Coordinates of C-alpha atoms and ligand atoms in Angstrom, one line a residue:
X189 CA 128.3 -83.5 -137.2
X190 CA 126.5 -80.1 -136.9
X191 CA 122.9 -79.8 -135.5
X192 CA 120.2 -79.5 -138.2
X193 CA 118.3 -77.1 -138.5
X194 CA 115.1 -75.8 -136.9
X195 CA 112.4 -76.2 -139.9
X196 CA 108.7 -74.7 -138.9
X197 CA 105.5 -76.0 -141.7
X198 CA 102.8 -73.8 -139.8
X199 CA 102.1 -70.4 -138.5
X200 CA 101.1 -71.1 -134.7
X201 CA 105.0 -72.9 -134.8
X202 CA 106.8 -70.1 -136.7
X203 CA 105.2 -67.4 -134.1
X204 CA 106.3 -69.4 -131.1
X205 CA 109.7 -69.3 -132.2
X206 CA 109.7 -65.9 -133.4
X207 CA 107.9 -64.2 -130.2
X208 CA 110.6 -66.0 -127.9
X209 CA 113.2 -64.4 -130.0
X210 CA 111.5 -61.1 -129.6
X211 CA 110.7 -61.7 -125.9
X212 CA 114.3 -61.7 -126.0
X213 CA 115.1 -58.2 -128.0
X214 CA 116.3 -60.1 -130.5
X215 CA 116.6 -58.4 -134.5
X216 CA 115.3 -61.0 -137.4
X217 CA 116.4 -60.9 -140.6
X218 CA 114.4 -62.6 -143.5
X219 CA 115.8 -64.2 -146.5
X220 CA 112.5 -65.4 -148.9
X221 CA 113.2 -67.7 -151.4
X222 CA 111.6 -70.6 -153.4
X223 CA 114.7 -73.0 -152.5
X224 CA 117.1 -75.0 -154.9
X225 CA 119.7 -73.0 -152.9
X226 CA 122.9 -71.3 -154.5
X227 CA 126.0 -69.7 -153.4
X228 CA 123.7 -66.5 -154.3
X229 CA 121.0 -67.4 -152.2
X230 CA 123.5 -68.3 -149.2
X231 CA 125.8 -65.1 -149.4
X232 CA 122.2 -63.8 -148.5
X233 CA 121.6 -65.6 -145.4
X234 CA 125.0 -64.8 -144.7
X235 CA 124.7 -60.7 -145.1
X236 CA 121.5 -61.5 -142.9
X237 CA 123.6 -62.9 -140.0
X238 CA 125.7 -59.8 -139.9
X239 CA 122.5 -57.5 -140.1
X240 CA 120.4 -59.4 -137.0
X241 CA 120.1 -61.4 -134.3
X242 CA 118.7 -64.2 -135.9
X243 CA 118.5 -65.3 -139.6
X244 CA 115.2 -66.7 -141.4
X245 CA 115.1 -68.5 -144.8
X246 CA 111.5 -69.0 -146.2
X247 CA 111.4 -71.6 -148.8
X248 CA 108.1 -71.4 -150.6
X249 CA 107.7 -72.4 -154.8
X250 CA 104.8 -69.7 -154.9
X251 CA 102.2 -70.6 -157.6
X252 CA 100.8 -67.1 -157.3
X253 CA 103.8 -65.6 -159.3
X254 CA 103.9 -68.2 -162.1
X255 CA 102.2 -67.8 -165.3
X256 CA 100.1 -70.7 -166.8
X257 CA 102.5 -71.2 -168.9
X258 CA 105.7 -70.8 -166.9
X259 CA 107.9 -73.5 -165.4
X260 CA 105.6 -74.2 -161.7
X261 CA 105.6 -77.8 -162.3
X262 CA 109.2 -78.4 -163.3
X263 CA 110.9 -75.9 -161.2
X264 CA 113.9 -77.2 -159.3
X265 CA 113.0 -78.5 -155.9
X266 CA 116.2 -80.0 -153.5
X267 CA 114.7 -79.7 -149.6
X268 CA 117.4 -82.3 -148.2
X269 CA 119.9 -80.1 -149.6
X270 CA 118.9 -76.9 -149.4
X271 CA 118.6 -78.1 -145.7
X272 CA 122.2 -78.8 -145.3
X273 CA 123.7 -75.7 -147.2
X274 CA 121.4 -73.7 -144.4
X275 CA 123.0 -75.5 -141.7
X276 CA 126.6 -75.1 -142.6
X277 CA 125.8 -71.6 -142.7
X278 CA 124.1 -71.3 -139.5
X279 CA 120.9 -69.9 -140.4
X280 CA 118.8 -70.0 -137.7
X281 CA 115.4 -71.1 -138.6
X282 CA 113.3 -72.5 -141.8
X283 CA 109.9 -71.2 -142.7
X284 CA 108.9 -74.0 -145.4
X285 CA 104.9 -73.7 -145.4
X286 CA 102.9 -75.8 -147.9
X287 CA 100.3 -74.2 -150.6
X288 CA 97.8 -75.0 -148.6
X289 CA 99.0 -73.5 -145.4
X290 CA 100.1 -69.9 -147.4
X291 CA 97.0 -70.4 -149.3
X292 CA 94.1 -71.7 -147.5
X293 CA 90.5 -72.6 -149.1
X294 CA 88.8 -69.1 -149.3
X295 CA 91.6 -67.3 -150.1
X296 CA 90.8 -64.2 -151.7
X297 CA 92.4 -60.7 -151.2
X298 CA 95.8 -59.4 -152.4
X299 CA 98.3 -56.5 -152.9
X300 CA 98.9 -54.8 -156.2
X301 CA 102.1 -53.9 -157.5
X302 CA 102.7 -50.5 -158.2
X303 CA 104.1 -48.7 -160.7
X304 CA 107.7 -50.2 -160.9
X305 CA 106.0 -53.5 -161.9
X306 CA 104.5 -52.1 -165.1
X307 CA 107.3 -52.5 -167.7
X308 CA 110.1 -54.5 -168.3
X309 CA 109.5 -58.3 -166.2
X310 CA 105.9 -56.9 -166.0
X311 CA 105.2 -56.7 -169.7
X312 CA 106.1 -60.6 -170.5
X313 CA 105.0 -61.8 -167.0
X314 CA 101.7 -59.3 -166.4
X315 CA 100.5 -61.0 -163.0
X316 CA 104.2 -61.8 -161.4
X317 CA 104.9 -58.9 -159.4
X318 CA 101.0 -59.4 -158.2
X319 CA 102.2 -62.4 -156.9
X320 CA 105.1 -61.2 -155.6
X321 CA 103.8 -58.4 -153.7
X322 CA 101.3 -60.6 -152.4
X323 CA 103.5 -63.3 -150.8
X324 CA 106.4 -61.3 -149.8
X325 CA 103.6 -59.2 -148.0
X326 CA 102.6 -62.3 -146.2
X327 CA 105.8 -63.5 -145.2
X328 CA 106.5 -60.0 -143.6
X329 CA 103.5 -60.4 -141.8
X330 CA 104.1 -63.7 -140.9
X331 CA 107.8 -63.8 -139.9
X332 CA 107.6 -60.0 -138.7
X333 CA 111.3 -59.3 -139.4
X334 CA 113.2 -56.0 -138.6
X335 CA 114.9 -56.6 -142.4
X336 CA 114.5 -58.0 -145.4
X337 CA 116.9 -59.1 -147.7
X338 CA 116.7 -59.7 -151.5
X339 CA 118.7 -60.0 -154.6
X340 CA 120.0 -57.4 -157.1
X341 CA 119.9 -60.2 -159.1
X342 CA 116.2 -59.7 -159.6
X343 CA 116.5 -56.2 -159.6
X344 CA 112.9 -55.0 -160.7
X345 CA 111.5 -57.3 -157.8
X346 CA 113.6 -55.4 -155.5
X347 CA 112.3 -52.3 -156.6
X348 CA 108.6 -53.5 -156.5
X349 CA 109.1 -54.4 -152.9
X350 CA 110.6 -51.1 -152.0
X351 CA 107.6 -49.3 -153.2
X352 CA 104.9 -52.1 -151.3
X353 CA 107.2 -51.8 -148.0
X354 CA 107.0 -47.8 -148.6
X355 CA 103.6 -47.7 -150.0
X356 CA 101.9 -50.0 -147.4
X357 CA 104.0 -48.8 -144.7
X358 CA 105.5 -52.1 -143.7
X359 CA 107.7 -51.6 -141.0
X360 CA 110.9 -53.3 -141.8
X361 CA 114.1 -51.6 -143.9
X362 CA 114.4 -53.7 -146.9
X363 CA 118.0 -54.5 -148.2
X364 CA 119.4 -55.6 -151.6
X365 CA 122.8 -58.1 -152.0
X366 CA 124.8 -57.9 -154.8
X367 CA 124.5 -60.6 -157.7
X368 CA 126.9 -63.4 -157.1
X369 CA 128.4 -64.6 -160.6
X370 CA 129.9 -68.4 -162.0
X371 CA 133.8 -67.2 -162.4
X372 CA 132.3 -66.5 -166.0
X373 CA 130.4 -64.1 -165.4
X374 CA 126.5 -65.7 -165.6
X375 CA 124.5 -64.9 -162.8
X376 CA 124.2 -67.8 -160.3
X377 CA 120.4 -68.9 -160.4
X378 CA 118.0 -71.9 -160.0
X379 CA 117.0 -72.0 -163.4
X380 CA 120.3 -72.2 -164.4
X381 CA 120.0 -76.5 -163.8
X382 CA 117.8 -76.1 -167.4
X383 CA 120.8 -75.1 -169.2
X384 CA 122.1 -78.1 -171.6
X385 CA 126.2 -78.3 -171.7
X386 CA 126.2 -76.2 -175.1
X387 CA 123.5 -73.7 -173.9
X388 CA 125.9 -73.4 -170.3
X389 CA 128.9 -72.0 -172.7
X390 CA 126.6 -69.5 -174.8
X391 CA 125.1 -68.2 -171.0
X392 CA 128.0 -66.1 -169.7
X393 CA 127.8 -64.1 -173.1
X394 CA 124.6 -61.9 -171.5
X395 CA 126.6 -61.1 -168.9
X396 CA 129.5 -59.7 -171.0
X397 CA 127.0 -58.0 -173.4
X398 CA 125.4 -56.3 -170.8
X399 CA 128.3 -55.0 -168.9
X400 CA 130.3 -53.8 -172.1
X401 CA 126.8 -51.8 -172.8
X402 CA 127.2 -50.3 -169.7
X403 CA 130.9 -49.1 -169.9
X404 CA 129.9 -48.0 -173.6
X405 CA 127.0 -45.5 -171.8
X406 CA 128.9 -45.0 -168.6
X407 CA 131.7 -43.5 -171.5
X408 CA 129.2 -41.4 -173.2
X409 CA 128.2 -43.7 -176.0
X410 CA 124.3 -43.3 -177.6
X411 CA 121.7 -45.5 -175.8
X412 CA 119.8 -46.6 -178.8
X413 CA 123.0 -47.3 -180.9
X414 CA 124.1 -48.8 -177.9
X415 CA 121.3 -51.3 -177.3
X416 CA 120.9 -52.5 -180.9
X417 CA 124.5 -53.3 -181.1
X418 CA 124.1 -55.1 -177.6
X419 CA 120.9 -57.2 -179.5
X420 CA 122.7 -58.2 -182.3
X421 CA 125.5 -59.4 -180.1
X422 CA 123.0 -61.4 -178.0
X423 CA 121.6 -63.1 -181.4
X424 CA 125.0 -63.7 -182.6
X425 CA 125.8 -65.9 -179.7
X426 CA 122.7 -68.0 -180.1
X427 CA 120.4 -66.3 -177.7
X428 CA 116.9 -66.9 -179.8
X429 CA 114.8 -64.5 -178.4
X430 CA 115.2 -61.2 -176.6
X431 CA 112.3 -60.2 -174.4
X432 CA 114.1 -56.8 -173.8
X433 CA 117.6 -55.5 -172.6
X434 CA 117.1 -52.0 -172.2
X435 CA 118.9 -49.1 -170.3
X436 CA 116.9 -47.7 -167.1
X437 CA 116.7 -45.1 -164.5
X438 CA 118.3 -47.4 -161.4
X439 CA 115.4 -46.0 -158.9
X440 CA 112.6 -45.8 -160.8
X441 CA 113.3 -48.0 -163.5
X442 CA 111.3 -45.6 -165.9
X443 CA 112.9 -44.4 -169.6
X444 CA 115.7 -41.7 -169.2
X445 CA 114.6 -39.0 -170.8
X446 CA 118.2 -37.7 -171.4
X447 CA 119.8 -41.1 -171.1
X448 CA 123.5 -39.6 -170.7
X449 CA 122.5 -36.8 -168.1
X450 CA 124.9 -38.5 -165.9
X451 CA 121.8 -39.7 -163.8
X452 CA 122.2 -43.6 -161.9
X453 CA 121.1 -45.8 -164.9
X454 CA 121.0 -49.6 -164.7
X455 CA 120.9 -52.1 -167.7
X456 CA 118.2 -55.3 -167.6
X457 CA 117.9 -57.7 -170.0
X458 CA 115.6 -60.9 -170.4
X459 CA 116.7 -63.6 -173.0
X460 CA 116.1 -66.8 -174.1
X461 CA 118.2 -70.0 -174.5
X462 CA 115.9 -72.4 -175.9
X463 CA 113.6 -73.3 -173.1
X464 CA 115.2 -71.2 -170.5
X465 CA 114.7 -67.5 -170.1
X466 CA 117.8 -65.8 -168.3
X467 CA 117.6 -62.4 -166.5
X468 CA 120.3 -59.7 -165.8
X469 CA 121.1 -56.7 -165.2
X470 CA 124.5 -54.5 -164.2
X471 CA 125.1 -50.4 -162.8
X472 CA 126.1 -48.4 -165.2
Ligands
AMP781 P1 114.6 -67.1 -155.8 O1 114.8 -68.4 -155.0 O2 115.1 -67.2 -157.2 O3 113.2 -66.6 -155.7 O4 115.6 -66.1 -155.2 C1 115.5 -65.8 -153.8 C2 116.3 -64.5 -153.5 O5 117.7 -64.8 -153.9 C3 115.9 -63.3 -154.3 O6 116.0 -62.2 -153.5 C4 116.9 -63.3 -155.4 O7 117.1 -62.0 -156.0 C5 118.1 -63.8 -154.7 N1 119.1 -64.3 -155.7 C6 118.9 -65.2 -156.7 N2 120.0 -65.4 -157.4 C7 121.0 -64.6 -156.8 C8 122.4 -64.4 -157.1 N3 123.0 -64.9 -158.1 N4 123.0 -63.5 -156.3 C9 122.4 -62.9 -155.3 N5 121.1 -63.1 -155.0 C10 120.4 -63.9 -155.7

């Protein structure tokens, strides 16, 4: 049976592990996430062991980047597990801090997102990337890593952190993984688990939509066109509500002004299967 693995709860333990690495010239790579652990999340820690020394995995449901009404209380939680799929692929240490240790009593300051955080996620979620920025910027302090890795999956997020680790002059290079899919196509992703049988079937269509929109502008087709024909797709297949699936610059995420100027676009979407809200997005 393999070893299990090192989990740290508090600060004082997690910098004792961390400065003998350094002591060391060791490189750390850091992997947040808020657990129920996928082959997405793992393919993370697993870029992370060819980028350093040493691999670290933060598990932390952060209450910070949950709306009021969002899914905080019911959001998949698997420790044991997600325990055991970090073993087998040999990451090297757990940073699993409670609330109450990320978020003592008297907590008060915080970092702002910038301007990548406006639009898109930020319109229907207006104080996640707040909370994003906030924690991620703690858990860089806190972990001190030479990288950072993070999913395309969440593409918005990743461009959020790029302007705080820019912006605030964090010094660590921040690196994005690509999006692992089901053999269907839907992006793997904790939420996911909320998906009833029939709702799993309809899933992979937003994943189809989005990349046929994508060869359809990549090929010179009108955006706007484009889009609506994408929307009613989406509605056809039972997807009740769209928040928005629109096409964006890839860096900045702002509106194209001349969408097929043969600049790097990127198309995001955000959708709804009954009580689950599904996010995507594919190069164009
Ligand atoms: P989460 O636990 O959902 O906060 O995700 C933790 C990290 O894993 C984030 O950087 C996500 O973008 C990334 N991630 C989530 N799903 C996937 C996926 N299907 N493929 C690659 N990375 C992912």
């Amino acid at each position: 049976m393999s070893e299990s693995i090192k989990v740290v709860r508090n600060l004082r333990d997690l910098r004792k592990a961390t400065s003998k690495w350094r002591q060391r010239g060791e490189s750390i790579a850091l992997v947040p996430t808020m657990g129920a652990l996928h082959a997405g999340h793992l393919a993370l820690v697993k870029l992370a062991k060819k980028k350093a020394d040493k691999a670290v995995v933060s598990i932390f449901v952060n209450p910070t980047q949950f709306g009021p009404k969002e899914d905080l209380s019911r959001y998949p939680r698997d420790e044991a597990g997600d325990l055991a799929k970090l073993t087998a692929v040999h990451a090297d240490l757990v940073w699993a801090p409670s609330v109450e240790e990320m978020y003592p009593d008297g907590f008060s300051a915080s970092v702002r997102a910038g301007s990548a955080a406006k639009e898109l996620e930020g319109e229907f979620r207006p104080f996640h990337f707040d909370g994003v920025a906030t924690v991620c910027t703690k858990l860089f302090n806190q972990v001190t890593p030479d990288i950072a890795i993070f999913g395309e999956k969440d593409y918005q997020q990743l461009a959020v952190l790029r302007q705080v680790v820019r912006d605030l002059d964090i010094p660590l290079k921040l690196i994005g993984g690509p999006t692992k899919r089901d053999k269907d196509g839907l992006a793997l992703s904790s939420r996911n688990a909320y998906l009833s049988e029939d709702e799993r079937k309809i899933a992979p269509t937003l994943h189809a939509v989005i990349s046929a929109l994508a060869k359809d502008v990549a090929n010179g087709a009108d955006v706007r066109s484009g889009v609506t024909k994408a929307k009613r797709k989406l509605t056809a297949a039972g997807f009740q509500k769209i928040d928005y699936l629109e096409v964006r610059d890839a860096q900045t995420l702002a509106q194209p002004d001349n969408e097929a100027d043969g600049r790097d676009l990127r198309v995001l979407a955000a959708v709804w299967l009954g009580k689950t809200r599904l996010i995507d997005n594919v190069a164009v």
